[in-house]
PDB file of C-alpha atoms in Angstrom:
ATOM      1  CA  MET V1003     135.707 112.962  39.305  1.00 73.00           C
ATOM      2  CA  ILE V1004     133.395 114.993  41.537  1.00 82.00           C
ATOM      3  CA  VAL V1005     130.655 117.276  40.223  1.00 85.00           C
ATOM      4  CA  PHE V1006     129.927 120.432  42.103  1.00 86.00           C
ATOM      5  CA  ASP V1007     127.176 122.963  41.496  1.00 88.00           C
ATOM      6  CA  LEU V1008     128.860 126.343  41.683  1.00 90.00           C
ATOM      7  CA  ARG V1009     127.377 129.827  41.970  1.00 89.00           C
ATOM      8  CA  CYS V1010     128.886 133.223  41.171  1.00 89.00           C
ATOM      9  CA  SER V1011     128.080 136.499  42.931  1.00 88.00           C
ATOM     10  CA  GLN V1012     125.742 137.320  40.051  1.00 88.00           C
ATOM     11  CA  ALA V1013     123.639 134.238  41.012  1.00 86.00           C
ATOM     12  CA  HIS V1014     124.534 132.173  37.894  1.00 88.00           C
ATOM     13  CA  VAL V1015     124.612 128.474  38.804  1.00 87.00           C
ATOM     14  CA  PHE V1016     126.720 126.059  36.780  1.00 86.00           C
ATOM     15  CA  GLU V1017     128.281 122.654  37.058  1.00 87.00           C
ATOM     16  CA  ALA V1018     132.052 121.972  37.340  1.00 87.00           C
ATOM     17  CA  TRP V1019     134.040 118.695  37.578  1.00 86.00           C
ATOM     18  CA  PHE V1020     137.059 118.251  39.850  1.00 86.00           C
ATOM     19  CA  GLY V1021     139.387 115.368  40.587  1.00 83.00           C
ATOM     20  CA  SER V1022     138.766 115.817  44.341  1.00 84.00           C
ATOM     21  CA  SER V1023     137.429 118.256  46.926  1.00 84.00           C
ATOM     22  CA  ALA V1024     141.006 119.373  47.507  1.00 87.00           C
ATOM     23  CA  ALA V1025     141.426 120.163  43.766  1.00 86.00           C
ATOM     24  CA  TYR V1026     138.291 122.352  43.950  1.00 87.00           C
ATOM     25  CA  GLN V1027     139.601 124.157  47.053  1.00 88.00           C
ATOM     26  CA  GLU V1028     143.113 124.667  45.522  1.00 88.00           C
ATOM     27  CA  GLN V1029     141.668 126.088  42.259  1.00 88.00           C
ATOM     28  CA  ARG V1030     139.304 128.360  44.232  1.00 87.00           C
ATOM     29  CA  GLU V1031     142.151 129.663  46.441  1.00 87.00           C
ATOM     30  CA  ARG V1032     144.353 130.315  43.372  1.00 86.00           C
ATOM     31  CA  GLY V1033     141.523 132.285  41.710  1.00 85.00           C
ATOM     32  CA  LEU V1034     141.258 129.853  38.787  1.00 87.00           C
ATOM     33  CA  LEU V1035     137.476 129.486  38.947  1.00 89.00           C
ATOM     34  CA  SER V1036     135.212 131.839  37.044  1.00 89.00           C
ATOM     35  CA  CYS V1037     131.596 131.891  35.926  1.00 87.00           C
ATOM     36  CA  PRO V1038     131.200 130.755  32.301  1.00 86.00           C
ATOM     37  CA  PHE V1039     128.289 133.178  31.861  1.00 85.00           C
ATOM     38  CA  CYS V1040     129.714 136.438  33.129  1.00 86.00           C
ATOM     39  CA  GLY V1041     133.386 135.737  33.951  1.00 85.00           C
ATOM     40  CA  ASP V1042     132.913 136.622  37.646  1.00 87.00           C
ATOM     41  CA  GLY V1043     135.715 135.166  39.746  1.00 87.00           C
ATOM     42  CA  ASP V1044     133.725 135.193  42.995  1.00 89.00           C
ATOM     43  CA  VAL V1045     132.594 131.536  42.784  1.00 89.00           C
ATOM     44  CA  VAL V1046     131.431 129.323  45.660  1.00 89.00           C
ATOM     45  CA  LYS V1047     129.722 125.952  45.952  1.00 88.00           C
ATOM     46  CA  ALA V1048     125.957 126.311  45.395  1.00 84.00           C
ATOM     47  CA  VAL V1049     123.519 124.758  47.829  1.00 77.00           C
ATOM     48  CA  MET V1050     122.483 121.472  46.289  1.00 65.00           C
ATOM     49  CA  ALA V1051     118.907 120.383  46.776  1.00 51.00           C
ATOM     50  CA  PRO V1052     118.518 116.810  48.036  1.00 47.00           C
ATOM     51  CA  ASN V1053     116.598 114.366  45.910  1.00 44.00           C
ATOM     52  CA  VAL V1054     113.396 114.088  47.963  1.00 46.00           C
ATOM     53  CA  ALA V1055     110.704 111.589  47.049  1.00 46.00           C
ATOM     54  CA  ALA V1056     107.275 112.932  46.154  1.00 51.00           C
ATOM     55  CA  LYS V1057     105.416 110.643  48.598  1.00 55.00           C
ATOM     56  CA  GLY V1058     106.615 108.558  51.499  1.00 54.00           C
ATOM     57  CA  ASN V1059     110.107 107.105  51.524  1.00 51.00           C
ATOM     58  CA  THR V1060     110.046 105.768  47.961  1.00 52.00           C
ATOM     59  CA  ARG V1061     111.432 107.388  44.911  1.00 49.00           C
ATOM     60  CA  PRO V1062     109.072 107.723  41.898  1.00 49.00           C
ATOM     61  CA  ALA V1063     109.760 105.192  39.184  1.00 51.00           C
ATOM     62  CA  ALA V1064     111.320 106.311  35.926  1.00 48.00           C
ATOM     63  CA  SER V1065     108.537 107.174  33.492  1.00 48.00           C
ATOM     64  CA  SER V1066     110.570 107.303  30.307  1.00 49.00           C
ATOM     65  CA  ALA V1067     113.974 106.686  28.785  1.00 51.00           C
ATOM     66  CA  THR V1068     114.933 110.347  29.577  1.00 53.00           C
ATOM     67  CA  ASP V1069     114.479 109.635  33.297  1.00 59.00           C
ATOM     68  CA  ALA V1070     116.800 106.597  33.201  1.00 65.00           C
ATOM     69  CA  PRO V1071     120.398 107.039  34.339  1.00 71.00           C
ATOM     70  CA  PRO V1072     122.899 107.667  31.521  1.00 74.00           C
ATOM     71  CA  ASP V1073     124.526 104.660  29.915  1.00 79.00           C
ATOM     72  CA  PRO V1074     128.151 104.282  31.342  1.00 82.00           C
ATOM     73  CA  ALA V1075     129.419 103.313  27.854  1.00 85.00           C
ATOM     74  CA  ALA V1076     127.914 106.505  26.397  1.00 84.00           C
ATOM     75  CA  ILE V1077     129.532 108.577  29.143  1.00 83.00           C
ATOM     76  CA  LYS V1078     132.923 106.989  28.465  1.00 85.00           C
ATOM     77  CA  ALA V1079     132.510 107.599  24.707  1.00 87.00           C
ATOM     78  CA  ALA V1080     131.603 111.272  25.341  1.00 84.00           C
ATOM     79  CA  MET V1081     134.636 111.708  27.611  1.00 82.00           C
ATOM     80  CA  ARG V1082     136.875 110.184  24.969  1.00 84.00           C
ATOM     81  CA  ALA V1083     135.422 112.522  22.356  1.00 86.00           C
ATOM     82  CA  MET V1084     136.007 115.556  24.603  1.00 81.00           C
ATOM     83  CA  ALA V1085     139.589 114.434  25.332  1.00 80.00           C
ATOM     84  CA  ALA V1086     140.227 114.028  21.589  1.00 84.00           C
ATOM     85  CA  ALA V1087     138.833 117.523  20.882  1.00 83.00           C
ATOM     86  CA  GLN V1088     140.995 118.992  23.608  1.00 81.00           C
ATOM     87  CA  ALA V1089     144.103 117.222  22.287  1.00 82.00           C
ATOM     88  CA  LYS V1090     143.390 118.475  18.754  1.00 85.00           C
ATOM     89  CA  ALA V1091     142.812 122.040  19.994  1.00 82.00           C
ATOM     90  CA  LEU V1092     146.089 122.072  21.882  1.00 84.00           C
ATOM     91  CA  ALA V1093     148.194 120.059  19.412  1.00 86.00           C
ATOM     92  CA  GLY V1094     150.175 123.015  18.154  1.00 88.00           C
ATOM     93  CA  SER V1095     150.409 124.779  21.470  1.00 89.00           C
ATOM     94  CA  GLU V1096     153.095 124.556  24.161  1.00 91.00           C
ATOM     95  CA  TRP V1097     152.182 123.869  27.815  1.00 89.00           C
ATOM     96  CA  VAL V1098     153.873 126.453  30.051  1.00 92.00           C
ATOM     97  CA  GLY V1099     151.959 125.756  33.299  1.00 89.00           C
ATOM     98  CA  THR V1100     151.900 128.594  35.835  1.00 90.00           C
ATOM     99  CA  ALA V1101     154.575 130.497  33.875  1.00 94.00           C
ATOM    100  CA  PHE V1102     151.796 131.495  31.443  1.00 93.00           C
ATOM    101  CA  PRO V1103     151.592 135.234  32.457  1.00 94.00           C
ATOM    102  CA  GLU V1104     155.340 135.775  32.276  1.00 95.00           C
ATOM    103  CA  ARG V1105     155.676 133.969  28.924  1.00 95.00           C
ATOM    104  CA  ALA V1106     152.694 135.843  27.403  1.00 94.00           C
ATOM    105  CA  ARG V1107     154.122 139.171  28.541  1.00 95.00           C
ATOM    106  CA  ALA V1108     157.579 138.320  27.149  1.00 96.00           C
ATOM    107  CA  MET V1109     156.116 137.332  23.790  1.00 94.00           C
ATOM    108  CA  HIS V1110     154.016 140.516  23.713  1.00 94.00           C
ATOM    109  CA  ALA V1111     157.143 142.599  24.482  1.00 94.00           C
ATOM    110  CA  GLY V1112     159.123 140.841  21.795  1.00 94.00           C
ATOM    111  CA  ASP V1113     161.589 139.319  24.287  1.00 96.00           C
ATOM    112  CA  LEU V1114     160.491 135.796  23.151  1.00 94.00           C
ATOM    113  CA  PRO V1115     159.371 134.615  19.751  1.00 94.00           C
ATOM    114  CA  ALA V1116     155.585 134.639  19.378  1.00 91.00           C
ATOM    115  CA  GLY V1117     153.844 131.299  19.391  1.00 92.00           C
ATOM    116  CA  PRO V1118     150.827 129.459  20.725  1.00 92.00           C
ATOM    117  CA  ILE V1119     151.040 128.609  24.443  1.00 92.00           C
ATOM    118  CA  HIS V1120     148.604 127.455  27.097  1.00 90.00           C
ATOM    119  CA  GLY V1121     148.852 127.195  30.849  1.00 89.00           C
ATOM    120  CA  GLN V1122     147.257 128.287  34.107  1.00 87.00           C
ATOM    121  CA  THR V1123     146.676 131.692  35.608  1.00 88.00           C
ATOM    122  CA  SER V1124     144.203 133.411  37.887  1.00 86.00           C
ATOM    123  CA  LEU V1125     141.232 135.373  36.584  1.00 85.00           C
ATOM    124  CA  ALA V1126     142.741 138.550  38.017  1.00 89.00           C
ATOM    125  CA  GLU V1127     146.071 137.913  36.268  1.00 91.00           C
ATOM    126  CA  ALA V1128     144.285 137.178  32.968  1.00 89.00           C
ATOM    127  CA  LYS V1129     142.381 140.462  33.268  1.00 90.00           C
ATOM    128  CA  SER V1130     145.703 142.227  33.983  1.00 93.00           C
ATOM    129  CA  LEU V1131     147.223 140.712  30.809  1.00 93.00           C
ATOM    130  CA  ILE V1132     144.222 141.878  28.760  1.00 91.00           C
ATOM    131  CA  ASP V1133     144.415 145.391  30.254  1.00 93.00           C
ATOM    132  CA  GLU V1134     148.126 145.483  29.226  1.00 93.00           C
ATOM    133  CA  GLY V1135     147.112 144.646  25.626  1.00 93.00           C
ATOM    134  CA  VAL V1136     148.391 141.030  25.722  1.00 92.00           C
ATOM    135  CA  ALA V1137     146.179 138.846  23.525  1.00 87.00           C
ATOM    136  CA  VAL V1138     144.917 135.988  25.680  1.00 88.00           C
ATOM    137  CA  ALA V1139     141.695 133.989  25.646  1.00 84.00           C
ATOM    138  CA  PRO V1140     140.221 131.435  28.045  1.00 81.00           C
ATOM    139  CA  LEU V1141     139.926 127.906  26.747  1.00 78.00           C
ATOM    140  CA  PRO V1142     136.419 126.377  26.682  1.00 74.00           C
ATOM    141  CA  PHE V1143     137.579 123.358  28.692  1.00 72.00           C
ATOM    142  CA  PRO V1144     139.792 122.794  31.727  1.00 72.00           C
ATOM    143  CA  VAL V1145     143.450 122.294  30.870  1.00 71.00           C
ATOM    144  CA  LEU V1146     145.681 120.032  32.969  1.00 71.00           C
ATOM    145  CA  PRO V1147     149.430 119.420  32.646  1.00 73.00           C
ATOM    146  CA  PRO V1148     150.241 117.029  29.786  1.00 72.00           C
ATOM    147  CA  GLU V1149     151.264 114.242  32.127  1.00 72.00           C
ATOM    148  CA  THR V1150     147.854 114.329  33.873  1.00 68.00           C
ATOM    149  CA  ILE V1151     145.228 111.979  32.520  1.00 59.00           C
ATOM    150  CA  ASN V1152     141.507 112.697  33.111  1.00 52.00           C
TER     151      ASN V1152
END
């Protein structure tokens, strides 16, 4: 996974994780990125400040346990907990992938039986669904196809 600092046009800076630089670029081009603070879809990579030492070419020593790098076992445990929470949240929902807008509209119109679904769509398409009165909500975590493992 790669961590990027992202910035929206409203100057909110936030962190996002991607499987690769290509995954970031693809999601950006498809309009799948939005600011978690204001919902703005105009998101770009933020300029990241380099880690510059305070004096000379040496890095200051860690002064406390909070300055130490995170424990890899704790990171893995947190990732497992997040994956379990995501699986529980989506347990009763059907993955429909990029067909999400069409399926949501069909359910709203009564052409398909109503039921919980999740998938992928652009921010503009989600706004369009909401404007049409289709009940949709963003998920608080990235959703990948079921066969994809984080």
